[in-house]
Coordinates of C-alpha atoms and ligand atoms in Angstrom, one line a residue:
M1 CA 0.0 0.0 0.0
L2 CA 1.3 3.5 -0.9
K3 CA 1.7 5.6 2.2
P4 CA -0.3 8.7 1.9
E5 CA 1.4 11.9 3.3
K6 CA 0.8 12.9 6.9
A7 CA -1.2 16.0 6.1
A8 CA -3.7 14.1 3.9
L9 CA -4.1 11.4 6.5
R10 CA -4.5 13.9 9.3
K11 CA -7.3 15.6 7.4
A12 CA -9.1 12.4 6.8
L13 CA -8.7 11.1 10.3
R14 CA -9.8 14.4 11.9
S15 CA -12.9 14.3 9.8
R16 CA -13.5 10.6 10.9
R17 CA -13.0 11.5 14.6
K18 CA -15.5 14.4 14.4
A19 CA -18.0 12.3 12.5
L20 CA -18.6 9.9 15.4
G21 CA -21.7 11.4 17.0
G22 CA -24.8 10.7 19.1
F23 CA -25.2 7.5 20.9
P24 CA -22.3 5.7 19.2
R25 CA -19.9 8.5 20.5
F26 CA -21.5 8.3 24.0
Q27 CA -21.1 4.5 24.1
A28 CA -17.5 4.5 22.6
T29 CA -16.5 7.1 25.2
R30 CA -17.8 5.1 28.1
R31 CA -16.1 1.9 27.0
L32 CA -12.8 3.8 26.4
E33 CA -13.0 5.4 29.8
D34 CA -13.6 2.0 31.4
R35 CA -10.6 0.5 29.7
L36 CA -8.5 3.5 30.7
E37 CA -9.6 3.2 34.3
R38 CA -8.5 -0.5 34.3
L39 CA -5.2 0.3 32.6
T40 CA -4.3 3.2 35.0
R41 CA -5.3 1.2 38.1
G42 CA -3.4 -1.9 36.8
L43 CA -0.3 0.2 36.3
S44 CA -0.7 2.1 39.5
I45 CA -0.6 5.4 37.6
T46 CA -1.6 8.3 39.9
S47 CA 0.1 11.5 38.8
V48 CA -1.0 11.9 35.1
A49 CA -1.1 14.5 32.4
A50 CA -4.6 14.4 30.8
Y51 CA -6.2 16.7 28.3
C52 CA -9.5 18.6 27.7
A53 CA -11.1 17.4 24.5
F54 CA -11.4 19.5 21.4
D55 CA -12.0 18.8 17.7
G56 CA -14.0 15.5 18.3
E57 CA -11.4 13.9 20.7
P58 CA -12.7 11.5 23.3
E59 CA -13.9 13.3 26.4
L60 CA -12.4 12.0 29.6
D61 CA -14.6 13.8 32.1
G62 CA -16.0 10.4 33.4
W63 CA -12.6 9.0 33.9
L64 CA -11.3 12.2 35.5
K65 CA -14.1 12.2 38.1
R66 CA -13.3 8.7 39.2
H67 CA -9.5 9.1 39.1
R68 CA -7.8 8.9 42.5
G69 CA -4.6 10.9 42.0
Q70 CA -3.2 14.1 40.7
I71 CA -4.2 15.5 37.2
W72 CA -2.1 17.9 35.2
L73 CA -3.2 19.6 32.0
P74 CA -0.9 20.8 29.2
R75 CA -0.5 24.6 28.7
V76 CA 0.8 25.7 25.3
L77 CA 3.9 27.9 25.6
P78 CA 5.9 29.7 22.9
D79 CA 8.3 27.5 20.7
H80 CA 5.8 24.7 20.7
R81 CA 6.6 23.7 24.2
L82 CA 4.1 22.3 26.8
A83 CA 3.9 22.9 30.6
F84 CA 1.8 20.8 32.8
H85 CA -0.4 22.6 35.4
H86 CA -2.3 21.2 38.3
A87 CA -6.1 20.7 37.9
D88 CA -8.9 19.5 40.1
P89 CA -10.1 16.1 38.5
K90 CA -13.7 16.9 39.4
S91 CA -13.9 20.2 37.3
A92 CA -10.7 20.1 35.1
C93 CA -12.5 20.3 31.8
S94 CA -15.8 22.0 32.9
R95 CA -17.0 24.9 30.8
R96 CA -19.2 26.2 33.6
R97 CA -16.8 28.5 35.3
L98 CA -15.5 30.4 32.3
P99 CA -12.2 28.4 32.1
R100 CA -8.9 29.7 30.7
T101 CA -8.5 28.6 27.1
N102 CA -5.5 28.7 24.7
R103 CA -5.3 30.1 21.2
F104 CA -6.9 27.0 19.8
G105 CA -9.9 27.2 22.2
I106 CA -8.7 24.2 24.3
I107 CA -9.3 24.4 28.1
E108 CA -6.2 24.9 30.1
S109 CA -5.7 25.0 33.9
A110 CA -5.4 28.4 35.5
D111 CA -3.6 26.9 38.5
P112 CA 0.0 28.2 38.7
R113 CA 1.3 24.9 40.2
Q114 CA 3.5 23.0 37.6
R115 CA 5.1 19.6 37.4
G116 CA 8.0 18.6 35.4
L117 CA 7.3 15.9 32.7
N118 CA 9.7 13.4 34.2
S119 CA 8.0 13.4 37.6
L120 CA 4.7 12.2 36.1
D121 CA 3.6 8.5 35.9
A122 CA 2.0 8.9 32.4
L123 CA 0.8 11.3 29.8
L124 CA -2.5 10.7 28.1
I125 CA -2.1 11.9 24.6
P126 CA -5.1 12.6 22.3
L127 CA -4.5 11.0 18.9
V128 CA -5.5 12.0 15.4
G129 CA -4.4 8.5 14.2
F130 CA -2.5 5.4 15.3
D131 CA -1.4 2.0 14.1
A132 CA -1.0 -1.4 15.9
H133 CA 2.7 -0.7 16.6
G134 CA 2.0 2.4 18.7
N135 CA 3.0 4.8 15.9
R136 CA 1.2 8.1 16.5
L137 CA -0.3 10.9 14.3
G138 CA -1.0 14.1 16.1
M139 CA -2.1 17.7 15.2
G140 CA 1.2 18.2 13.4
A141 CA 2.7 21.1 15.4
G142 CA 5.1 18.8 17.3
F143 CA 4.0 19.6 20.8
Y144 CA 3.9 16.1 22.1
D145 CA 6.9 14.9 20.0
R146 CA 9.0 17.7 21.6
A147 CA 7.6 16.9 25.1
L148 CA 8.2 13.1 24.8
A149 CA 11.7 13.7 23.4
Q150 CA 12.6 15.2 26.9
R151 CA 11.8 12.1 28.8
H152 CA 14.6 10.6 30.9
G153 CA 15.1 8.7 34.1
R154 CA 11.7 7.4 35.3
R155 CA 10.2 8.1 31.8
P156 CA 6.5 8.7 32.1
L157 CA 4.5 6.2 30.1
A158 CA 3.1 7.6 26.8
I159 CA -0.6 6.5 26.6
G160 CA -2.5 7.3 23.4
V161 CA -6.2 7.9 23.6
A162 CA -8.4 7.5 20.5
F163 CA -11.6 6.0 19.1
A164 CA -11.1 2.6 17.4
C165 CA -12.1 4.2 14.1
Q166 CA -8.9 6.2 14.1
E167 CA -6.6 3.1 13.6
V168 CA -4.8 2.8 10.3
D169 CA -2.8 -0.1 8.9
S170 CA 0.5 1.8 9.0
L171 CA 1.7 5.4 9.5
P172 CA 4.5 7.2 7.9
V173 CA 7.2 7.5 10.6
D174 CA 9.7 10.4 10.6
P175 CA 13.0 10.4 12.6
W176 CA 11.5 12.8 15.4
D177 CA 8.4 10.7 15.9
Q178 CA 8.0 9.5 19.4
P179 CA 6.1 6.2 19.6
L180 CA 3.5 5.3 22.2
D181 CA 3.7 2.7 25.1
Y182 CA 0.0 2.0 25.0
V183 CA -3.1 3.0 23.0
V184 CA -6.4 2.9 24.7
T185 CA -9.6 2.8 22.5
D186 CA -13.2 1.8 22.9
T187 CA -12.5 -1.7 21.7
G188 CA -9.2 -2.5 23.3
V189 CA -5.8 -1.7 24.7
I190 CA -2.6 -2.0 22.6
D191 CA 0.5 -2.7 24.6
A192 CA 3.0 -1.4 22.0
R193 CA 6.0 -2.1 24.3
R194 CA 5.5 -5.8 23.4
S195 CA 4.9 -5.5 19.7
P196 CA 7.9 -6.0 17.4
D197 CA 8.4 -3.3 14.8
Ligands
LIG201 N1 -7.1 18.4 23.7 C1 -5.9 18.7 23.2 N2 -5.0 19.5 23.9 C2 -3.8 19.8 23.3 C3 -3.4 19.2 22.1 C4 -4.3 18.3 21.4 O1 -4.1 17.7 20.3 N3 -5.6 18.1 22.1 N4 -2.2 19.4 21.7 C5 -1.5 18.6 20.7 O2 -0.6 19.0 20.1 C6 -1.5 20.7 22.1 C7 -2.1 21.8 21.2 N5 -1.8 21.6 19.9 C8 -2.5 21.9 18.7 C9 -1.9 22.0 17.5 C10 -2.7 22.4 16.4 C11 -3.9 22.8 16.5 C12 -4.7 23.2 15.4 O3 -6.0 23.3 15.4 N6 -4.2 23.6 14.3 C13 -4.9 24.2 13.2 C14 -4.4 25.5 12.8 C15 -4.9 26.5 13.7 C16 -3.9 27.7 13.9 O4 -2.7 27.7 13.5 O5 -4.3 28.7 14.4 C17 -5.1 23.2 12.1 O6 -4.1 22.4 12.0 O7 -6.2 23.1 11.6 C18 -4.5 22.8 17.8 C19 -3.8 22.4 18.9 C20 -1.7 20.9 23.6 N7 -3.1 20.6 24.0
LIG202 N1 12.3 17.1 19.4 C1 11.9 18.0 18.4 N2 12.6 19.1 18.4 C2 12.3 20.0 17.4 N3 11.3 19.9 16.5 C3 10.6 18.8 16.6 C4 10.9 17.7 17.6 N4 10.0 16.7 17.4 C5 9.2 17.1 16.4 N5 9.5 18.3 15.9 C6 8.9 19.0 14.8 O1 7.5 19.0 15.0 C7 6.8 18.7 13.8 C8 6.0 17.4 14.1 O2 5.3 17.1 12.9 P1 4.5 15.7 12.8 O3 3.7 15.7 11.5 O4 5.4 14.5 13.0 O5 3.5 15.8 14.0 P2 2.6 14.8 14.7 O6 2.9 13.3 14.3 O7 1.2 15.2 14.4 O8 2.9 15.0 16.2 P3 2.5 16.1 17.3 O9 1.3 15.5 18.0 O10 3.7 16.0 18.2 O11 2.3 17.3 16.6 C9 7.8 18.5 12.7 O12 7.8 19.7 12.0 C10 9.1 18.3 13.4 O13 10.2 18.7 12.7

């Protein structure tokens, strides 16, 4: 199969992600959150960078409410860097109290407390696309590739979060691409640390 360019794939997969609606989205989200809960409990993940959904990404509000541990949300900085700020799991992504949003309209935490990436147990990374080997396609600005490249020492786990319909047979891989350790979807969990490349 000819590998389509990342930009074309990104466009198609963002549309597919957005097209999931109504009850199918509700059900897929609940299933995904159940699997995520089992995985994070099983791996004893407590301090975790999550995200507030945009552009049709799976919402994590149900998982957040049940999570027993600290939540950190990405804040976009100049030079495509991310900082991780403390958030209350119960209200992290609520739009009720006029939250702080970034230039993309994504909710960020207004809490000044920050945590270095390498002190976290895991990062939950919203995906545009993924394959069975844990290769990842994101929004294309390199925020997560740059952040994951800085991992050292205890290395937080990179856990991709996506709907099953965002899986493709294979993805073009560039030298800077940072693969995932796990992918959690509504239909299963991929342990990419075990899959041969
Ligand atoms: N929920 C969530 N939070 C996240 C990310 C994400 O993918 N999802 N990010 C993951 O990186 C970072 C934000 N990165 C983003 C990168 C590109 C675009 C985006 O919409 N780009 C437009 C062009 C818009 C513009 O330049 O003004 C586009 O490509 O259509 C949005 C967010 C940090 N927070
Ligand atoms: N460690 C890094 N240092 C500097 N630039 C980087 C680094 N990692 C990635 N980049 C840049 O970021 C961009 C990432 O593009 P790519 O299409 O691979 O994004 P992506 O797979 O959607 O991932 P992301 O979710 O991180 O945006 C590329 O232009 C790349 O050169």
